[in-house]
Amino acid sequence: MASVAACGSSNKGGGSGASGSVAQSGTYKIGKPYKIDGITYTPQETFTLTETGVASWYGPGFHGKSTANGERYDQSDRTAAHRTLQMPAVVRVTNLDNGLSTVVRVNDRGPFARSRVIDLSRTAAQEIDMIGKGTARVRIDQLSTESTTVKEIALGGGGPAEQQQALAQLASGKRAPAPAPAPVPAAPPPQVMVAQQAVYEPPPAQPAPAQTVQASPPRGNGTPFPAPQSASGAVPPTIASLSTAAPAPQPASGASGFFVQVGAFSTQENAERQRGAVRSYGNPEVSQRSANGRDVYRVRLGPYTTSDAAGIVADRLKRSGYGDARVVAD
């Protein structure tokens, strides 16, 4: 653990109290250039960082002490130290050896040991299975929306609790529906078509409606919206029809490998909601397929190079309540 002690900010030893119940206020900090062991680091604000290198972790020795932006380090939180990112910022850290990933909030400076790119809290390190070894080869992907969100909250004085609450809401998809207004203008055509076909079945006994049934030939004409599918609701198919370009990720996922499928849905809206909920486990994608004459939207993470790596992710998802998670090969 000597190498671990070399990480973190110069003021990690600043406090000694435990991270108690006192609410912490928020601070947004970029910072001036600083020098450690002859190397100058220049902090800067960014929302698109991608970086690969070695990660380490720090735990009990720093628990309860001050971080570089004035918060108290809590080894049970999903936080991290980075040498130049603004604080707070949010990044996904993926262990390149096993495919496990975790999402952390950057609130500290470090590590300064050679070749290290990020220091993870104990909990975050456990999630990507690097506690025993102490280090791991990782890829860092900054999450732009999440980083912007915590910045705004910190600038308004919101502390770690408020920031984490906002991130939880993003992960659960509560703020994801924001882009939905765009598809609304084109919603009427599909909505009317689908809703009307579902009602035409019962009236054939009456002469007048029997004439209207003539409008149902689309079912024998191969139209992709047969009566059975309309039972799933008028609005979701409308969203899907306007977002046919969105499922294009499928070709990208066409590369051979192993995937973890978290669910299959009849509407893209539900698939996108599930996708947002599992973002902390990797890079989920929504792909569209047809099954029994219906459009199905699959939510999958991957690809992973081995079935074992995919299996680890599937097990984590199951333990977290996603009982339908399973490994599939393409």
Tab-separated table of C-alpha atoms in Angstrom:
chain	number	residue	atom	x	y	z
A	1	MET	CA	0.000	0.000	0.000
A	2	ALA	CA	3.045	2.305	-0.082
A	3	SER	CA	2.178	3.268	-3.637
A	4	VAL	CA	-1.345	4.072	-2.547
A	5	ALA	CA	-0.062	6.477	0.054
A	6	ALA	CA	1.672	8.407	-2.711
A	7	CYS	CA	-1.652	9.282	-4.314
A	8	GLY	CA	-4.131	11.966	-3.521
A	9	SER	CA	-3.913	15.668	-2.851
A	10	SER	CA	-1.461	17.498	-0.691
A	11	ASN	CA	-4.190	18.348	1.793
A	12	LYS	CA	-5.572	14.835	2.248
A	13	GLY	CA	-4.113	14.873	5.706
A	14	GLY	CA	-5.915	18.103	6.494
A	15	GLY	CA	-8.783	16.814	8.631
A	16	SER	CA	-9.263	14.017	11.042
A	17	GLY	CA	-12.975	13.876	11.700
A	18	ALA	CA	-15.071	11.118	10.212
A	19	SER	CA	-17.480	11.969	7.447
A	20	GLY	CA	-20.305	12.498	9.882
A	21	SER	CA	-23.874	13.554	9.427
A	22	VAL	CA	-23.154	17.296	9.032
A	23	ALA	CA	-24.286	18.385	5.573
A	24	GLN	CA	-21.454	19.582	3.344
A	25	SER	CA	-21.832	22.573	1.059
A	26	GLY	CA	-20.725	22.374	-2.544
A	27	THR	CA	-17.675	23.955	-4.145
A	28	TYR	CA	-16.777	24.087	-7.826
A	29	LYS	CA	-13.028	24.218	-8.395
A	30	ILE	CA	-10.671	24.046	-11.333
A	31	GLY	CA	-7.498	25.335	-9.708
A	32	LYS	CA	-4.195	26.853	-10.819
A	33	PRO	CA	-1.203	24.939	-12.259
A	34	TYR	CA	0.805	23.168	-9.551
A	35	LYS	CA	4.057	21.211	-9.373
A	36	ILE	CA	4.662	17.827	-7.735
A	37	ASP	CA	8.073	16.097	-7.874
A	38	GLY	CA	9.211	18.426	-10.628
A	39	ILE	CA	6.146	17.794	-12.826
A	40	THR	CA	3.706	20.635	-13.526
A	41	TYR	CA	0.006	19.791	-13.748
A	42	THR	CA	-2.469	22.239	-15.282
A	43	PRO	CA	-6.096	21.724	-14.215
A	44	GLN	CA	-8.686	22.627	-16.811
A	45	GLU	CA	-12.410	22.333	-17.337
A	46	THR	CA	-13.443	19.700	-19.843
A	47	PHE	CA	-16.464	17.485	-20.432
A	48	THR	CA	-15.088	15.041	-23.014
A	49	LEU	CA	-12.004	13.501	-21.412
A	50	THR	CA	-10.954	10.012	-22.499
A	51	GLU	CA	-7.835	8.558	-20.934
A	52	THR	CA	-6.134	5.200	-20.521
A	53	GLY	CA	-3.622	4.237	-17.851
A	54	VAL	CA	-3.171	2.666	-14.423
A	55	ALA	CA	-5.606	3.203	-11.563
A	56	SER	CA	-4.886	2.843	-7.859
A	57	TRP	CA	-7.089	3.284	-4.787
A	58	TYR	CA	-6.984	4.858	-1.329
A	59	GLY	CA	-8.938	3.882	1.744
A	60	PRO	CA	-8.819	3.816	5.564
A	61	GLY	CA	-5.756	6.036	5.958
A	62	PHE	CA	-7.547	8.968	4.339
A	63	HIS	CA	-11.110	8.319	5.521
A	64	GLY	CA	-12.688	11.481	6.945
A	65	LYS	CA	-9.893	13.802	5.808
A	66	SER	CA	-10.204	16.781	3.485
A	67	THR	CA	-10.181	16.405	-0.283
A	68	ALA	CA	-8.814	19.020	-2.680
A	69	ASN	CA	-12.184	20.733	-3.094
A	70	GLY	CA	-12.942	20.877	0.626
A	71	GLU	CA	-15.173	17.810	0.933
A	72	ARG	CA	-14.494	15.007	3.393
A	73	TYR	CA	-13.235	11.781	1.883
A	74	ASP	CA	-15.569	8.848	2.507
A	75	GLN	CA	-14.158	5.515	1.358
A	76	SER	CA	-17.684	4.106	1.052
A	77	ASP	CA	-18.686	6.695	-1.578
A	78	ARG	CA	-17.990	6.317	-5.299
A	79	THR	CA	-15.423	9.099	-5.647
A	80	ALA	CA	-11.986	9.546	-7.181
A	81	ALA	CA	-8.917	11.752	-7.387
A	82	HIS	CA	-7.690	13.061	-10.747
A	83	ARG	CA	-4.721	15.287	-11.512
A	84	THR	CA	-6.355	17.877	-13.792
A	85	LEU	CA	-10.149	17.451	-14.050
A	86	GLN	CA	-12.433	20.092	-12.577
A	87	MET	CA	-14.060	19.199	-9.275
A	88	PRO	CA	-16.677	17.858	-9.219
A	89	ALA	CA	-16.749	15.944	-12.493
A	90	VAL	CA	-18.173	12.513	-13.295
A	91	VAL	CA	-16.329	9.737	-15.140
A	92	ARG	CA	-16.822	6.073	-15.921
A	93	VAL	CA	-13.792	3.912	-15.084
A	94	THR	CA	-13.546	0.559	-16.865
A	95	ASN	CA	-11.132	-2.186	-15.803
A	96	LEU	CA	-9.618	-3.282	-19.117
A	97	ASP	CA	-8.637	-6.672	-17.692
A	98	ASN	CA	-12.127	-7.833	-16.721
A	99	GLY	CA	-14.605	-5.426	-18.333
A	100	LEU	CA	-16.051	-4.223	-15.011
A	101	SER	CA	-16.849	-0.527	-14.739
A	102	THR	CA	-17.954	1.998	-12.154
A	103	VAL	CA	-19.095	5.621	-12.274
A	104	VAL	CA	-17.363	7.999	-9.843
A	105	ARG	CA	-17.468	11.660	-8.889
A	106	VAL	CA	-14.063	13.383	-8.951
A	107	ASN	CA	-13.534	15.481	-5.814
A	108	ASP	CA	-9.792	15.234	-5.142
A	109	ARG	CA	-6.340	15.678	-6.694
A	110	GLY	CA	-3.964	12.812	-7.466
A	111	PRO	CA	-2.476	10.304	-7.976
A	112	PHE	CA	1.109	11.458	-8.363
A	113	ALA	CA	2.869	8.095	-8.547
A	114	ARG	CA	4.413	7.462	-11.967
A	115	SER	CA	2.005	6.232	-14.679
A	116	ARG	CA	-1.090	6.479	-12.462
A	117	VAL	CA	-4.070	8.329	-13.966
A	118	ILE	CA	-6.761	8.056	-11.277
A	119	ASP	CA	-7.213	7.124	-7.613
A	120	LEU	CA	-10.477	5.400	-6.706
A	121	SER	CA	-12.265	5.201	-3.393
A	122	ARG	CA	-12.360	1.783	-1.762
A	123	THR	CA	-15.962	1.127	-2.823
A	124	ALA	CA	-15.272	2.095	-6.442
A	125	ALA	CA	-12.165	-0.092	-6.482
A	126	GLN	CA	-14.194	-3.033	-5.167
A	127	GLU	CA	-16.733	-2.605	-7.956
A	128	ILE	CA	-14.093	-3.167	-10.639
A	129	ASP	CA	-12.348	-5.907	-8.629
A	130	MET	CA	-8.937	-4.279	-8.116
A	131	ILE	CA	-8.663	-4.232	-4.306
A	132	GLY	CA	-6.443	-7.306	-4.018
A	133	LYS	CA	-4.026	-6.348	-6.768
A	134	GLY	CA	-4.005	-2.685	-5.791
A	135	THR	CA	-3.834	-1.362	-9.357
A	136	ALA	CA	-5.526	-2.021	-12.684
A	137	ARG	CA	-5.302	-0.934	-16.312
A	138	VAL	CA	-8.312	1.268	-16.911
A	139	ARG	CA	-10.044	3.496	-19.421
A	140	ILE	CA	-11.567	6.756	-18.212
A	141	ASP	CA	-14.579	8.165	-20.071
A	142	GLN	CA	-15.994	11.441	-18.809
A	143	LEU	CA	-19.791	11.628	-18.708
A	144	SER	CA	-20.672	15.034	-20.150
A	145	THR	CA	-24.291	15.353	-18.974
A	146	GLU	CA	-23.487	14.167	-15.465
A	147	SER	CA	-20.418	16.432	-15.207
A	148	THR	CA	-22.479	19.445	-16.277
A	149	THR	CA	-25.178	18.551	-13.761
A	150	VAL	CA	-22.863	18.327	-10.733
A	151	LYS	CA	-21.120	21.544	-11.817
A	152	GLU	CA	-24.415	23.447	-11.770
A	153	ILE	CA	-25.358	22.004	-8.388
A	154	ALA	CA	-21.941	22.794	-6.870
A	155	LEU	CA	-22.038	26.364	-8.206
A	156	GLY	CA	-25.397	26.728	-6.479
A	157	GLY	CA	-23.914	25.548	-3.182
A	158	GLY	CA	-25.224	21.991	-3.381
A	159	GLY	CA	-22.938	19.515	-1.632
A	160	PRO	CA	-22.099	15.835	-2.207
A	161	ALA	CA	-25.544	14.650	-1.073
A	162	GLU	CA	-27.366	16.885	-3.559
A	163	GLN	CA	-24.959	15.961	-6.343
A	164	GLN	CA	-25.353	12.241	-5.709
A	165	GLN	CA	-29.125	12.596	-5.608
A	166	ALA	CA	-29.089	14.319	-9.008
A	167	LEU	CA	-26.870	11.585	-10.449
A	168	ALA	CA	-29.233	8.936	-9.118
A	169	GLN	CA	-32.133	10.682	-10.831
A	170	LEU	CA	-30.212	10.765	-14.107
A	171	ALA	CA	-29.376	7.079	-13.801
A	172	SER	CA	-33.013	6.192	-13.158
A	173	GLY	CA	-34.071	8.075	-16.267
A	174	LYS	CA	-36.163	10.680	-14.470
A	175	ARG	CA	-34.508	13.461	-16.446
A	176	ALA	CA	-33.923	11.486	-19.609
A	177	PRO	CA	-37.388	12.126	-21.123
A	178	ALA	CA	-36.374	15.762	-21.722
A	179	PRO	CA	-35.554	15.149	-25.421
A	180	ALA	CA	-39.022	13.592	-25.963
A	181	PRO	CA	-40.764	16.857	-26.987
A	182	ALA	CA	-39.006	16.819	-30.373
A	183	PRO	CA	-40.857	13.724	-31.657
A	184	VAL	CA	-44.272	15.110	-30.644
A	185	PRO	CA	-45.005	17.035	-33.902
A	186	ALA	CA	-44.871	13.887	-36.009
A	187	ALA	CA	-46.756	11.823	-33.437
A	188	PRO	CA	-50.337	12.195	-34.780
A	189	PRO	CA	-50.099	10.041	-37.953
A	190	PRO	CA	-48.894	6.810	-36.335
A	191	GLN	CA	-50.983	7.413	-33.232
A	192	VAL	CA	-54.257	7.586	-35.174
A	193	MET	CA	-53.465	4.602	-37.398
A	194	VAL	CA	-52.626	2.306	-34.528
A	195	ALA	CA	-55.445	3.360	-32.233
A	196	GLN	CA	-58.126	2.979	-34.931
A	197	GLN	CA	-57.125	-0.543	-35.917
A	198	ALA	CA	-57.459	-1.731	-32.357
A	199	VAL	CA	-61.086	-0.578	-32.287
A	200	TYR	CA	-62.228	-1.959	-35.635
A	201	GLU	CA	-62.320	-5.614	-34.582
A	202	PRO	CA	-65.485	-5.559	-32.374
A	203	PRO	CA	-67.979	-3.733	-34.681
A	204	PRO	CA	-68.135	-6.138	-37.660
A	205	ALA	CA	-71.701	-7.113	-36.645
A	206	GLN	CA	-73.090	-3.684	-37.566
A	207	PRO	CA	-73.493	-2.805	-41.236
A	208	ALA	CA	-71.962	0.654	-41.020
A	209	PRO	CA	-68.827	-0.315	-39.134
A	210	ALA	CA	-68.491	-3.333	-41.408
A	211	GLN	CA	-67.673	-0.821	-44.127
A	212	THR	CA	-65.019	0.682	-41.927
A	213	VAL	CA	-63.448	-2.729	-41.470
A	214	GLN	CA	-62.436	-2.403	-45.100
A	215	ALA	CA	-59.838	0.009	-43.801
A	216	SER	CA	-58.159	-2.901	-42.083
A	217	PRO	CA	-56.638	-4.496	-45.231
A	218	PRO	CA	-53.271	-3.126	-44.092
A	219	ARG	CA	-52.999	-6.312	-42.030
A	220	GLY	CA	-53.061	-8.466	-45.121
A	221	ASN	CA	-50.879	-5.972	-46.918
A	222	GLY	CA	-47.802	-6.565	-44.781
A	223	THR	CA	-47.997	-3.242	-42.944
A	224	PRO	CA	-45.512	-3.311	-40.006
A	225	PHE	CA	-48.216	-2.243	-37.536
A	226	PRO	CA	-50.677	-5.167	-37.300
A	227	ALA	CA	-53.547	-5.119	-34.822
A	228	PRO	CA	-51.768	-7.254	-32.197
A	229	GLN	CA	-48.922	-4.762	-31.929
A	230	SER	CA	-51.220	-1.791	-31.403
A	231	ALA	CA	-52.080	-3.283	-28.014
A	232	SER	CA	-48.748	-2.008	-26.729
A	233	GLY	CA	-50.028	1.570	-26.923
A	234	ALA	CA	-50.206	4.326	-29.507
A	235	VAL	CA	-47.593	6.765	-28.239
A	236	PRO	CA	-44.489	4.491	-27.952
A	237	PRO	CA	-44.707	3.266	-31.580
A	238	THR	CA	-44.881	6.906	-32.594
A	239	ILE	CA	-41.643	7.675	-30.787
A	240	ALA	CA	-39.997	4.648	-32.305
A	241	SER	CA	-41.074	5.532	-35.832
A	242	LEU	CA	-39.551	8.968	-35.499
A	243	SER	CA	-36.325	7.607	-34.067
A	244	THR	CA	-35.565	4.910	-36.597
A	245	ALA	CA	-32.142	6.446	-37.020
A	246	ALA	CA	-31.383	6.017	-33.326
A	247	PRO	CA	-31.246	2.189	-33.306
A	248	ALA	CA	-28.439	2.459	-35.858
A	249	PRO	CA	-25.999	1.388	-33.102
A	250	GLN	CA	-26.876	-2.158	-34.136
A	251	PRO	CA	-24.284	-2.239	-36.952
A	252	ALA	CA	-21.651	-1.053	-34.467
A	253	SER	CA	-22.627	-3.907	-32.180
A	254	GLY	CA	-22.465	-6.239	-35.140
A	255	ALA	CA	-18.842	-6.944	-34.332
A	256	SER	CA	-18.325	-10.443	-33.041
A	257	GLY	CA	-18.131	-10.776	-29.294
A	258	PHE	CA	-20.182	-11.387	-26.169
A	259	PHE	CA	-22.912	-9.093	-24.897
A	260	VAL	CA	-24.993	-8.814	-21.740
A	261	GLN	CA	-28.652	-8.386	-22.616
A	262	VAL	CA	-30.591	-6.599	-19.882
A	263	GLY	CA	-34.002	-6.700	-21.497
A	264	ALA	CA	-36.116	-6.617	-24.659
A	265	PHE	CA	-38.980	-4.149	-25.024
A	266	SER	CA	-41.810	-3.495	-27.438
A	267	THR	CA	-41.221	0.276	-27.330
A	268	GLN	CA	-38.059	2.266	-27.736
A	269	GLU	CA	-39.148	4.587	-24.945
A	270	ASN	CA	-39.012	1.758	-22.375
A	271	ALA	CA	-35.718	0.508	-23.803
A	272	GLU	CA	-34.136	3.949	-23.468
A	273	ARG	CA	-35.365	4.158	-19.877
A	274	GLN	CA	-33.698	0.819	-19.095
A	275	ARG	CA	-30.553	1.923	-20.917
A	276	GLY	CA	-30.290	4.951	-18.656
A	277	ALA	CA	-30.740	2.806	-15.564
A	278	VAL	CA	-27.793	0.495	-16.360
A	279	ARG	CA	-25.307	3.075	-17.623
A	280	SER	CA	-23.108	2.642	-14.546
A	281	TYR	CA	-22.437	-0.976	-15.523
A	282	GLY	CA	-20.831	-0.219	-18.902
A	283	ASN	CA	-21.804	1.177	-22.304
A	284	PRO	CA	-25.379	0.062	-22.995
A	285	GLU	CA	-26.852	0.268	-26.479
A	286	VAL	CA	-30.363	-0.101	-27.841
A	287	SER	CA	-30.703	-2.208	-30.986
A	288	GLN	CA	-33.866	-2.890	-32.955
A	289	ARG	CA	-34.858	-6.332	-34.221
A	290	SER	CA	-38.039	-7.941	-35.526
A	291	ALA	CA	-39.535	-10.987	-33.839
A	292	ASN	CA	-42.838	-12.642	-34.821
A	293	GLY	CA	-43.750	-9.615	-36.889
A	294	ARG	CA	-43.115	-7.146	-34.083
A	295	ASP	CA	-40.325	-4.643	-33.492
A	296	VAL	CA	-38.261	-5.469	-30.410
A	297	TYR	CA	-35.802	-3.082	-28.797
A	298	ARG	CA	-32.958	-4.843	-26.986
A	299	VAL	CA	-30.785	-3.238	-24.308
A	300	ARG	CA	-27.289	-4.729	-24.298
A	301	LEU	CA	-23.857	-3.967	-22.844
A	302	GLY	CA	-20.657	-4.889	-24.642
A	303	PRO	CA	-19.093	-6.273	-26.637
A	304	TYR	CA	-16.754	-8.219	-24.348
A	305	THR	CA	-13.947	-10.348	-25.737
A	306	THR	CA	-14.718	-13.379	-23.570
A	307	SER	CA	-17.868	-14.932	-22.173
A	308	ASP	CA	-16.282	-14.852	-18.703
A	309	ALA	CA	-15.903	-11.067	-18.811
A	310	ALA	CA	-19.519	-10.719	-19.956
A	311	GLY	CA	-20.607	-13.177	-17.262
A	312	ILE	CA	-19.068	-11.036	-14.525
A	313	VAL	CA	-21.106	-8.052	-15.665
A	314	ALA	CA	-24.264	-10.171	-15.937
A	315	ASP	CA	-23.763	-11.458	-12.379
A	316	ARG	CA	-23.380	-7.902	-11.055
A	317	LEU	CA	-26.566	-6.862	-12.803
A	318	LYS	CA	-28.474	-9.830	-11.355
A	319	ARG	CA	-27.237	-9.037	-7.862
A	320	SER	CA	-28.471	-5.483	-8.370
A	321	GLY	CA	-31.967	-6.635	-9.247
A	322	TYR	CA	-31.789	-7.095	-13.027
A	323	GLY	CA	-32.833	-10.731	-13.025
A	324	ASP	CA	-33.217	-10.922	-16.817
A	325	ALA	CA	-29.555	-10.122	-17.487
A	326	ARG	CA	-27.930	-12.839	-19.588
A	327	VAL	CA	-24.912	-13.369	-21.814
A	328	VAL	CA	-25.505	-13.594	-25.576
A	329	ALA	CA	-23.034	-14.100	-28.413
A	330	ASP	CA	-23.056	-12.333	-31.760
